[in-house]
Tab-separated table of C-alpha atoms and ligand atoms in Angstrom:
chain	number	residue	atom	x	y	z
A	1	MET	CA	-90.530	10.782	-45.554
A	2	PHE	CA	-89.763	12.583	-42.109
A	3	LYS	CA	-88.127	11.788	-38.792
A	4	ILE	CA	-90.978	12.141	-36.023
A	5	THR	CA	-88.543	10.362	-33.194
A	6	ASP	CA	-85.398	8.500	-33.319
A	7	ARG	CA	-87.562	5.142	-33.730
A	8	VAL	CA	-90.418	6.366	-35.683
A	9	ASP	CA	-90.808	7.928	-39.438
A	10	TYR	CA	-93.414	9.457	-41.117
A	11	VAL	CA	-94.135	7.713	-44.533
A	12	GLY	CA	-97.280	8.904	-45.713
A	13	LYS	CA	-98.194	11.228	-48.418
A	14	ILE	CA	-99.697	14.575	-48.308
A	15	ASP	CA	-102.193	15.080	-51.034
A	16	TRP	CA	-102.060	19.152	-51.557
A	17	GLN	CA	-104.441	18.497	-54.557
A	18	LEU	CA	-107.708	16.542	-53.088
A	19	ARG	CA	-110.831	18.559	-53.227
A	20	THR	CA	-113.490	16.078	-52.493
A	21	PHE	CA	-113.286	12.816	-49.972
A	22	HIS	CA	-116.099	9.926	-49.866
A	23	GLY	CA	-116.579	10.360	-53.426
A	24	GLU	CA	-118.207	13.645	-54.148
A	25	GLN	CA	-119.564	13.574	-50.447
A	26	LEU	CA	-117.652	15.717	-48.383
A	27	THR	CA	-115.332	18.967	-49.256
A	28	THR	CA	-111.689	18.675	-48.571
A	29	ASN	CA	-110.959	22.572	-49.395
A	30	ARG	CA	-107.144	22.415	-48.010
A	31	GLY	CA	-106.374	18.806	-49.183
A	32	SER	CA	-105.216	15.911	-46.892
A	33	SER	CA	-102.730	13.885	-46.073
A	34	TYR	CA	-102.956	9.973	-45.631
A	35	ASN	CA	-100.567	9.191	-42.864
A	36	SER	CA	-98.569	6.180	-42.437
A	37	TYR	CA	-95.880	5.486	-39.572
A	38	LEU	CA	-92.684	3.194	-39.517
A	39	ILE	CA	-91.795	2.187	-36.298
A	40	LYS	CA	-88.372	0.645	-35.882
A	41	ASP	CA	-87.042	-1.527	-33.178
A	42	LYS	CA	-85.367	-4.911	-33.105
A	43	LYS	CA	-88.588	-5.370	-35.147
A	44	ASN	CA	-89.858	-2.898	-37.563
A	45	VAL	CA	-93.505	-2.044	-37.905
A	46	LEU	CA	-95.648	-0.240	-40.662
A	47	ILE	CA	-98.940	1.430	-39.692
A	48	ASP	CA	-101.205	1.989	-42.430
A	49	THR	CA	-100.934	2.570	-46.068
A	50	VAL	CA	-102.134	5.481	-48.194
A	51	TRP	CA	-104.554	5.740	-50.903
A	52	ASP	CA	-104.251	3.690	-54.118
A	53	PRO	CA	-103.044	6.476	-56.699
A	54	PHE	CA	-100.124	7.094	-54.581
A	55	SER	CA	-99.332	3.079	-53.724
A	56	LYS	CA	-96.046	3.084	-56.351
A	57	GLU	CA	-94.619	6.405	-54.732
A	58	PHE	CA	-95.305	4.885	-51.170
A	59	ILE	CA	-93.660	1.363	-51.778
A	60	ASP	CA	-90.773	2.997	-53.274
A	61	ASN	CA	-90.319	5.501	-50.453
A	62	LEU	CA	-90.617	2.863	-48.051
A	63	GLU	CA	-88.010	0.755	-50.219
A	64	LYS	CA	-85.610	3.478	-49.751
A	65	ALA	CA	-86.681	3.942	-45.795
A	66	ILE	CA	-86.114	0.638	-44.559
A	67	GLY	CA	-86.139	-1.927	-47.470
A	68	LEU	CA	-89.414	-3.798	-47.625
A	69	LYS	CA	-87.767	-6.772	-46.571
A	70	ASN	CA	-86.932	-5.538	-43.154
A	71	ILE	CA	-90.661	-4.878	-42.470
A	72	ASP	CA	-91.406	-7.473	-39.760
A	73	TYR	CA	-95.431	-6.592	-39.069
A	74	VAL	CA	-98.194	-4.372	-40.804
A	75	ILE	CA	-101.029	-2.844	-38.868
A	76	ALA	CA	-103.752	-1.837	-40.560
A	77	LEU	CA	-105.654	0.478	-38.090
A	78	HIS	CA	-108.481	0.904	-40.587
A	79	ALA	CA	-109.767	-0.946	-43.781
A	80	GLU	CA	-110.991	2.195	-45.417
A	81	PRO	CA	-109.060	2.235	-48.838
A	82	ASP	CA	-107.929	5.912	-48.134
A	83	HIS	CA	-105.425	3.872	-45.591
A	84	SER	CA	-105.513	0.513	-47.206
A	85	GLY	CA	-104.969	1.547	-50.965
A	86	ALA	CA	-101.523	0.432	-51.278
A	87	LEU	CA	-101.590	-2.670	-48.827
A	88	PRO	CA	-102.551	-5.088	-51.911
A	89	TYR	CA	-99.246	-3.913	-53.914
A	90	LEU	CA	-97.176	-4.034	-50.736
A	91	MET	CA	-98.715	-7.368	-49.927
A	92	GLU	CA	-97.706	-8.729	-53.383
A	93	LEU	CA	-93.991	-8.050	-52.417
A	94	ILE	CA	-94.243	-9.059	-48.749
A	95	PRO	CA	-96.906	-11.931	-48.993
A	96	ASP	CA	-96.009	-13.841	-45.714
A	97	VAL	CA	-95.681	-10.494	-43.274
A	98	PRO	CA	-98.484	-10.672	-40.653
A	99	VAL	CA	-101.271	-8.202	-41.122
A	100	TYR	CA	-102.515	-7.049	-37.429
A	101	CYS	CA	-105.818	-5.633	-37.544
A	102	THR	CA	-109.387	-6.364	-35.325
A	103	ALA	CA	-111.638	-9.042	-36.793
A	104	ASN	CA	-113.758	-6.634	-38.157
A	105	GLY	CA	-110.924	-5.010	-40.196
A	106	ILE	CA	-109.974	-8.815	-41.338
A	107	LYS	CA	-113.790	-8.760	-42.870
A	108	SER	CA	-113.281	-5.408	-44.535
A	109	LEU	CA	-110.034	-5.859	-45.982
A	110	LYS	CA	-110.946	-9.467	-47.341
A	111	GLY	CA	-114.238	-7.503	-48.763
A	112	TYR	CA	-112.355	-5.024	-50.571
A	113	TYR	CA	-109.132	-6.861	-51.746
A	114	HIS	CA	-110.634	-10.728	-51.846
A	115	LYS	CA	-107.220	-11.786	-50.226
A	116	ASP	CA	-106.417	-13.979	-47.397
A	117	TRP	CA	-103.338	-12.490	-46.081
A	118	ASN	CA	-101.484	-13.559	-43.185
A	119	PHE	CA	-104.116	-11.944	-40.816
A	120	VAL	CA	-103.871	-11.741	-36.523
A	121	PRO	CA	-106.631	-10.458	-35.311
A	122	VAL	CA	-106.342	-8.258	-32.094
A	123	LYS	CA	-108.345	-6.675	-29.115
A	124	THR	CA	-108.067	-3.863	-26.907
A	125	GLY	CA	-105.197	-4.772	-24.582
A	126	ASP	CA	-103.453	-7.321	-26.731
A	127	VAL	CA	-99.556	-6.315	-26.997
A	128	LEU	CA	-97.092	-6.755	-29.919
A	129	ASP	CA	-93.797	-6.864	-28.688
A	130	LEU	CA	-90.517	-4.947	-30.839
A	131	GLY	CA	-87.873	-5.874	-28.630
A	132	ASP	CA	-87.170	-2.930	-26.477
A	133	SER	CA	-90.330	-1.339	-27.115
A	134	LYS	CA	-94.133	-2.384	-27.518
A	135	ILE	CA	-97.423	-1.450	-29.231
A	136	THR	CA	-100.576	-1.917	-27.197
A	137	PHE	CA	-103.662	-2.124	-29.211
A	138	VAL	CA	-106.998	-0.231	-28.266
A	139	GLU	CA	-110.041	-0.961	-30.291
A	140	ALA	CA	-112.056	2.195	-31.541
A	141	THR	CA	-115.165	0.460	-32.714
A	142	MET	CA	-117.385	2.999	-35.093
A	143	LEU	CA	-115.181	5.676	-34.772
A	144	HIS	CA	-116.098	5.530	-37.657
A	145	TRP	CA	-116.074	2.032	-38.864
A	146	PRO	CA	-116.482	-1.224	-37.143
A	147	ASP	CA	-113.148	-2.139	-37.847
A	148	GLN	CA	-111.236	0.874	-36.224
A	149	LEU	CA	-108.052	0.156	-33.881
A	150	MET	CA	-105.682	2.641	-31.981
A	151	ALA	CA	-102.252	1.627	-31.286
A	152	TYR	CA	-100.104	3.270	-28.550
A	153	PHE	CA	-96.574	3.195	-28.876
A	154	ASP	CA	-94.919	2.899	-25.332
A	155	LYS	CA	-91.238	3.971	-25.820
A	156	ASP	CA	-92.179	7.568	-27.715
A	157	GLU	CA	-95.734	7.619	-25.921
A	158	ILE	CA	-97.475	8.303	-29.039
A	159	LEU	CA	-100.671	7.263	-29.668
A	160	PHE	CA	-101.423	6.161	-33.094
A	161	SER	CA	-105.412	7.229	-33.545
A	162	SER	CA	-106.685	6.050	-36.771
A	163	ASP	CA	-109.226	8.703	-38.086
A	164	ALA	CA	-110.117	10.200	-34.896
A	165	PHE	CA	-108.682	13.554	-34.037
A	166	GLY	CA	-107.804	13.943	-37.875
A	167	GLN	CA	-108.314	16.621	-40.117
A	168	HIS	CA	-108.185	17.137	-44.048
A	169	PHE	CA	-105.392	19.282	-44.079
A	170	ALA	CA	-102.697	19.276	-46.413
A	171	THR	CA	-99.549	21.247	-44.587
A	172	GLU	CA	-95.677	20.764	-45.241
A	173	PHE	CA	-95.397	21.142	-41.366
A	174	MET	CA	-97.129	18.422	-40.094
A	175	TYR	CA	-97.587	19.426	-36.342
A	176	ASP	CA	-99.901	21.380	-34.203
A	177	ASP	CA	-97.142	24.423	-33.952
A	178	ALA	CA	-99.070	27.781	-33.593
A	179	LYS	CA	-95.594	29.349	-35.214
A	180	LYS	CA	-95.730	27.155	-38.214
A	181	ILE	CA	-99.026	26.927	-39.189
A	182	ASP	CA	-102.657	28.538	-38.951
A	183	MET	CA	-103.995	27.186	-35.817
A	184	SER	CA	-107.660	29.005	-36.875
A	185	GLU	CA	-107.653	26.891	-40.188
A	186	LEU	CA	-106.285	23.687	-38.309
A	187	LEU	CA	-109.106	23.917	-35.782
A	188	PHE	CA	-111.531	24.733	-38.408
A	189	GLU	CA	-110.610	21.670	-40.323
A	190	ALA	CA	-110.525	19.515	-37.179
A	191	ILE	CA	-113.984	20.236	-36.205
A	192	LYS	CA	-115.319	20.283	-39.785
A	193	TYR	CA	-113.897	16.643	-39.856
A	194	TYR	CA	-115.461	16.113	-36.439
A	195	ALA	CA	-119.076	17.080	-37.809
A	196	ASN	CA	-119.060	15.478	-41.176
A	197	ILE	CA	-117.528	12.096	-40.262
A	198	VAL	CA	-117.519	11.371	-36.215
A	199	ALA	CA	-120.448	13.314	-35.250
A	200	PRO	CA	-122.948	10.503	-35.679
A	201	TYR	CA	-120.713	8.370	-33.055
A	202	SER	CA	-120.549	11.039	-30.389
A	203	SER	CA	-121.332	8.281	-27.618
A	204	ARG	CA	-118.637	6.146	-28.507
A	205	VAL	CA	-116.281	9.376	-28.454
A	206	THR	CA	-117.097	10.000	-24.856
A	207	GLN	CA	-116.987	6.348	-24.031
A	208	LYS	CA	-113.461	6.119	-25.609
A	209	LEU	CA	-112.093	9.036	-24.399
A	210	GLU	CA	-112.915	8.162	-20.815
A	211	GLU	CA	-111.554	4.244	-21.393
A	212	ILE	CA	-108.067	6.235	-22.597
A	213	LYS	CA	-107.934	8.203	-19.568
A	214	GLY	CA	-108.496	5.030	-17.646
A	215	PHE	CA	-105.714	3.536	-19.097
A	216	ASN	CA	-103.326	6.637	-17.377
A	217	LEU	CA	-101.100	6.047	-20.223
A	218	PRO	CA	-98.411	9.224	-21.099
A	219	VAL	CA	-99.289	10.470	-24.453
A	220	LYS	CA	-96.600	13.101	-26.388
A	221	ILE	CA	-97.840	12.805	-29.363
A	222	VAL	CA	-101.639	12.136	-30.759
A	223	ALA	CA	-100.765	10.900	-34.163
A	224	PRO	CA	-103.872	10.557	-36.465
A	225	SER	CA	-104.542	9.055	-40.071
A	226	HIS	CA	-105.220	12.542	-41.696
A	227	GLY	CA	-103.713	15.881	-41.101
A	228	VAL	CA	-101.206	17.116	-38.342
A	229	MET	CA	-99.970	15.454	-35.456
A	230	TRP	CA	-100.778	16.732	-31.822
A	231	ARG	CA	-97.413	17.322	-30.364
A	232	GLU	CA	-97.240	20.831	-28.871
A	233	ASN	CA	-100.491	20.266	-26.756
A	234	PRO	CA	-101.844	16.892	-27.594
A	235	ASN	CA	-104.541	17.296	-24.599
A	236	LEU	CA	-105.810	20.155	-27.079
A	237	ILE	CA	-107.672	17.780	-29.461
A	238	LEU	CA	-108.792	15.624	-26.642
A	239	GLU	CA	-110.680	18.414	-24.909
A	240	LYS	CA	-112.059	19.301	-28.102
A	241	TYR	CA	-113.518	15.891	-28.874
A	242	ALA	CA	-114.800	15.798	-25.381
A	243	LYS	CA	-116.689	19.015	-25.870
A	244	TRP	CA	-117.940	18.419	-29.568
A	245	ALA	CA	-119.178	14.836	-28.109
A	246	ASP	CA	-121.496	16.063	-25.578
A	247	SER	CA	-124.132	17.931	-27.503
A	248	TYR	CA	-122.059	20.926	-28.541
A	249	LYS	CA	-123.197	24.024	-29.319
A	250	GLU	CA	-122.106	27.745	-29.343
A	251	ASP	CA	-124.181	30.654	-29.339
A	252	GLN	CA	-124.785	30.883	-33.022
A	253	ILE	CA	-128.259	30.567	-35.211
A	254	THR	CA	-127.482	29.136	-38.830
A	255	ILE	CA	-130.110	29.977	-41.182
A	256	ILE	CA	-130.118	27.658	-44.391
A	257	TYR	CA	-132.342	27.671	-47.099
A	258	ASP	CA	-133.054	27.291	-51.003
A	259	THR	CA	-134.800	29.801	-53.184
A	260	MET	CA	-136.116	29.903	-56.818
A	261	TYR	CA	-137.312	33.684	-57.405
A	262	GLY	CA	-135.907	35.118	-54.122
A	263	SER	CA	-138.886	34.864	-52.175
A	264	THR	CA	-137.722	32.603	-49.481
A	265	ARG	CA	-134.160	34.267	-49.341
A	266	ARG	CA	-136.008	37.498	-48.438
A	267	MET	CA	-137.622	35.594	-45.659
A	268	ALA	CA	-134.493	34.391	-44.197
A	269	GLU	CA	-132.949	37.979	-44.535
A	270	CYS	CA	-136.093	39.181	-42.173
A	271	ILE	CA	-135.926	36.301	-39.775
A	272	ALA	CA	-132.091	36.775	-39.287
A	273	GLU	CA	-133.169	40.975	-38.803
A	274	GLY	CA	-135.708	39.465	-35.965
A	275	ILE	CA	-133.006	37.380	-34.375
A	276	ARG	CA	-130.684	40.380	-34.236
A	277	ALA	CA	-133.185	42.446	-32.568
A	278	VAL	CA	-133.562	40.167	-29.580
A	279	THR	CA	-130.053	38.419	-29.244
A	280	PRO	CA	-127.735	40.979	-30.953
A	281	GLU	CA	-124.615	38.965	-28.937
A	282	THR	CA	-125.720	35.483	-31.059
A	283	THR	CA	-123.815	34.718	-34.204
A	284	VAL	CA	-126.330	34.552	-37.175
A	285	LYS	CA	-125.185	33.014	-40.456
A	286	LEU	CA	-127.039	32.482	-43.674
A	287	PHE	CA	-126.494	29.946	-46.386
A	288	HIS	CA	-127.845	29.436	-49.765
A	289	PHE	CA	-127.632	25.840	-49.506
A	290	ALA	CA	-127.719	25.043	-53.483
A	291	THR	CA	-124.487	26.946	-53.988
A	292	ALA	CA	-122.956	26.909	-50.361
A	293	ASP	CA	-119.983	24.516	-49.833
A	294	ASN	CA	-122.454	21.746	-48.391
A	295	SER	CA	-119.445	20.127	-45.490
A	296	ASP	CA	-118.770	23.699	-44.309
A	297	VAL	CA	-122.694	24.468	-43.850
A	298	ILE	CA	-122.639	21.150	-41.806
A	299	THR	CA	-120.077	22.574	-39.652
A	300	GLU	CA	-121.809	25.666	-39.261
A	301	ALA	CA	-125.064	23.720	-38.377
A	302	PHE	CA	-122.995	21.541	-36.236
A	303	ARG	CA	-121.669	24.369	-34.097
A	304	SER	CA	-124.982	26.278	-34.236
A	305	LYS	CA	-127.413	25.927	-31.116
A	306	ALA	CA	-130.505	26.416	-33.447
A	307	ILE	CA	-130.990	26.146	-37.132
A	308	LEU	CA	-133.760	27.417	-39.305
A	309	VAL	CA	-134.191	25.436	-42.847
A	310	GLY	CA	-136.394	27.272	-45.557
A	311	SER	CA	-137.675	26.118	-49.076
A	312	PRO	CA	-140.105	27.016	-51.469
A	313	THR	CA	-143.033	24.598	-52.110
A	314	TYR	CA	-141.880	22.753	-54.806
A	315	ASN	CA	-143.873	19.845	-56.819
A	316	SER	CA	-145.920	19.472	-53.592
A	317	GLY	CA	-142.779	18.961	-51.509
A	318	ILE	CA	-139.020	20.979	-51.009
A	319	LEU	CA	-136.292	21.809	-53.259
A	320	SER	CA	-133.882	18.824	-53.407
A	321	SER	CA	-130.915	20.867	-52.147
A	322	ILE	CA	-132.834	21.033	-48.757
A	323	ALA	CA	-134.158	17.397	-48.620
A	324	ALA	CA	-130.193	16.476	-48.873
A	325	LEU	CA	-129.381	18.792	-46.453
A	326	LEU	CA	-132.025	17.113	-43.794
A	327	GLU	CA	-131.415	13.472	-44.930
A	328	GLU	CA	-127.243	14.490	-44.086
A	329	LEU	CA	-128.761	16.125	-41.143
A	330	LYS	CA	-130.601	13.156	-39.803
A	331	GLY	CA	-127.559	11.206	-40.262
A	332	MET	CA	-125.664	13.204	-37.979
A	333	ARG	CA	-128.106	12.008	-35.045
A	334	LEU	CA	-127.231	15.810	-33.115
A	335	SER	CA	-128.928	16.473	-29.925
A	336	GLY	CA	-129.822	19.422	-27.643
A	337	LYS	CA	-130.416	21.475	-30.919
A	338	LYS	CA	-133.451	23.662	-31.563
A	339	ALA	CA	-135.095	24.320	-34.901
A	340	ALA	CA	-137.794	25.668	-37.307
A	341	ALA	CA	-138.899	25.963	-40.704
A	342	PHE	CA	-139.854	28.682	-43.136
A	343	GLY	CA	-140.555	28.916	-46.895
A	344	SER	CA	-143.176	30.577	-49.770
A	345	TYR	CA	-145.205	28.779	-51.778
A	346	GLY	CA	-147.711	29.947	-54.671
A	347	TRP	CA	-150.999	28.121	-54.222
A	348	ALA	CA	-150.153	24.995	-51.567
A	349	PRO	CA	-148.284	25.898	-48.482
A	350	ILE	CA	-146.629	22.316	-48.325
A	351	SER	CA	-143.028	22.934	-47.907
A	352	THR	CA	-142.945	24.042	-44.110
A	353	LYS	CA	-144.775	20.826	-42.916
A	354	VAL	CA	-142.267	18.847	-45.018
A	355	ILE	CA	-139.181	20.458	-43.540
A	356	ALA	CA	-140.634	20.255	-39.688
A	357	LYS	CA	-141.385	16.691	-40.010
A	358	MET	CA	-137.940	15.833	-41.507
A	359	LEU	CA	-136.078	18.261	-38.682
A	360	SER	CA	-138.205	16.278	-35.794
A	361	ASP	CA	-136.963	13.123	-37.655
A	362	ALA	CA	-133.597	14.427	-37.121
A	363	ASN	CA	-133.685	14.852	-33.277
A	364	PHE	CA	-134.284	18.378	-33.543
A	365	GLU	CA	-136.466	20.518	-30.983
A	366	LEU	CA	-139.069	22.409	-33.121
A	367	MET	CA	-140.564	25.572	-32.399
A	368	ASP	CA	-143.847	23.706	-33.815
A	369	PRO	CA	-146.453	24.848	-35.042
A	370	ASP	CA	-145.093	28.322	-35.351
A	371	ASN	CA	-143.388	27.789	-38.658
A	372	VAL	CA	-143.515	30.857	-40.906
A	373	LYS	CA	-145.091	30.836	-44.497
A	374	ALA	CA	-145.251	33.578	-47.233
A	375	SER	CA	-147.455	33.088	-50.232
A	376	TRP	CA	-145.900	34.254	-53.763
A	377	ASN	CA	-143.540	37.498	-53.253
A	378	PRO	CA	-143.813	38.282	-49.666
A	379	THR	CA	-146.279	41.345	-48.731
A	380	GLU	CA	-145.277	44.066	-46.301
A	381	GLU	CA	-147.141	42.083	-43.682
A	382	ALA	CA	-145.190	38.999	-44.598
A	383	ILE	CA	-142.018	40.945	-44.127
A	384	LYS	CA	-143.271	41.743	-40.633
A	385	GLU	CA	-144.462	38.475	-39.582
A	386	CYS	CA	-141.040	37.171	-40.777
A	387	VAL	CA	-139.050	39.457	-38.391
A	388	GLU	CA	-141.394	39.018	-35.785
A	389	PHE	CA	-140.904	34.864	-36.081
A	390	GLY	CA	-137.259	35.719	-35.772
A	391	LYS	CA	-137.525	37.464	-32.605
A	392	LYS	CA	-139.808	34.623	-31.539
A	393	PHE	CA	-137.337	32.143	-32.689
A	394	ALA	CA	-134.432	33.684	-30.927
A	395	GLU	CA	-136.353	33.817	-27.476
A	396	PHE	CA	-136.960	29.974	-28.125
A	397	ALA	CA	-133.245	29.149	-28.895
A	398	LYS	CA	-132.015	31.292	-25.591
B	1	FEO	FE1	-109.354	8.130	-43.219
B	1	FEO	FE2	-112.274	6.054	-42.380
B	1	FEO	O1	-110.914	6.602	-43.568
């Protein structure tokens, strides 16, 4: 626990050990935190809890920090178990305390815990009076679940933003202060979080940022549910989200492939050579998806203006790692990005057709039908063709 302001304490949990999230779906190489906040006024409010494994520690700390009987209200900004995990244990101890959340939050919490707590549904503009201060609620539907809610604490001008603006980033110093933390690490974790969790809902992000701006509320601290609070420069993350939500791209081409005996890898390297020959200023990155950190590769794809995806033909289709990549890219609903397919084959040149179709379904603009194929181990001629294909792709991606 630590003090954020005279009225607000941090009562969450920093999880240094976490290495995967959403089961095994997302890597969290720098750990995470489950942020929970306690606001003290004439009425005391707890915002969110922590993930189930830390429930006992959380409740013991809360007892020391305020005494459970002194909690007047609970706000559940989000029902996902990383934030609501300790709620069933807490509500056993304070069963009559009202739980403020959205109508969808009630559905999700009941769906998870099968309990009928003293729910109070709230909507955008609803206010909770704490005595000398107040909390105003702002719905944040589909950022990234239907139930999501934000809460603005007027006295200290803090926006409790739930998952939005968060990062899976464990650190002892929980603020965006460049003197105390590595800002490049923080911003990488923030964009990784956006790419892997928030990107499918980018149009909602744009709407929500406009809505928040329209309220004309001063924001001194943006306090998300994971990672550091944005206090030194709260506008930085708001500006980043505005850019990331708007068909974001850097001058980068990412080449993602899988390979069995190195033929498709060789093709990837020759395509990269072709790109570098035409646009040496463009950052080109290659990833062997089967062994790379998949969540980091998704982040690189999100940053790119264009991607190339390669697989050898395998069982009349493609290797399963590349199928998984394409399925994930489809779910991200990206816009404004270009792509092409490549791959080797033995006796049936199928993989590039499969990849091109999946890229098209994932909303990429294709350089179709100019996908490049090579049979067996690429010949000198096939190598030259890959370099030329890379040159053509660099022009296409400009
Ligand atoms: Fe951090 Fe959507 O839970």
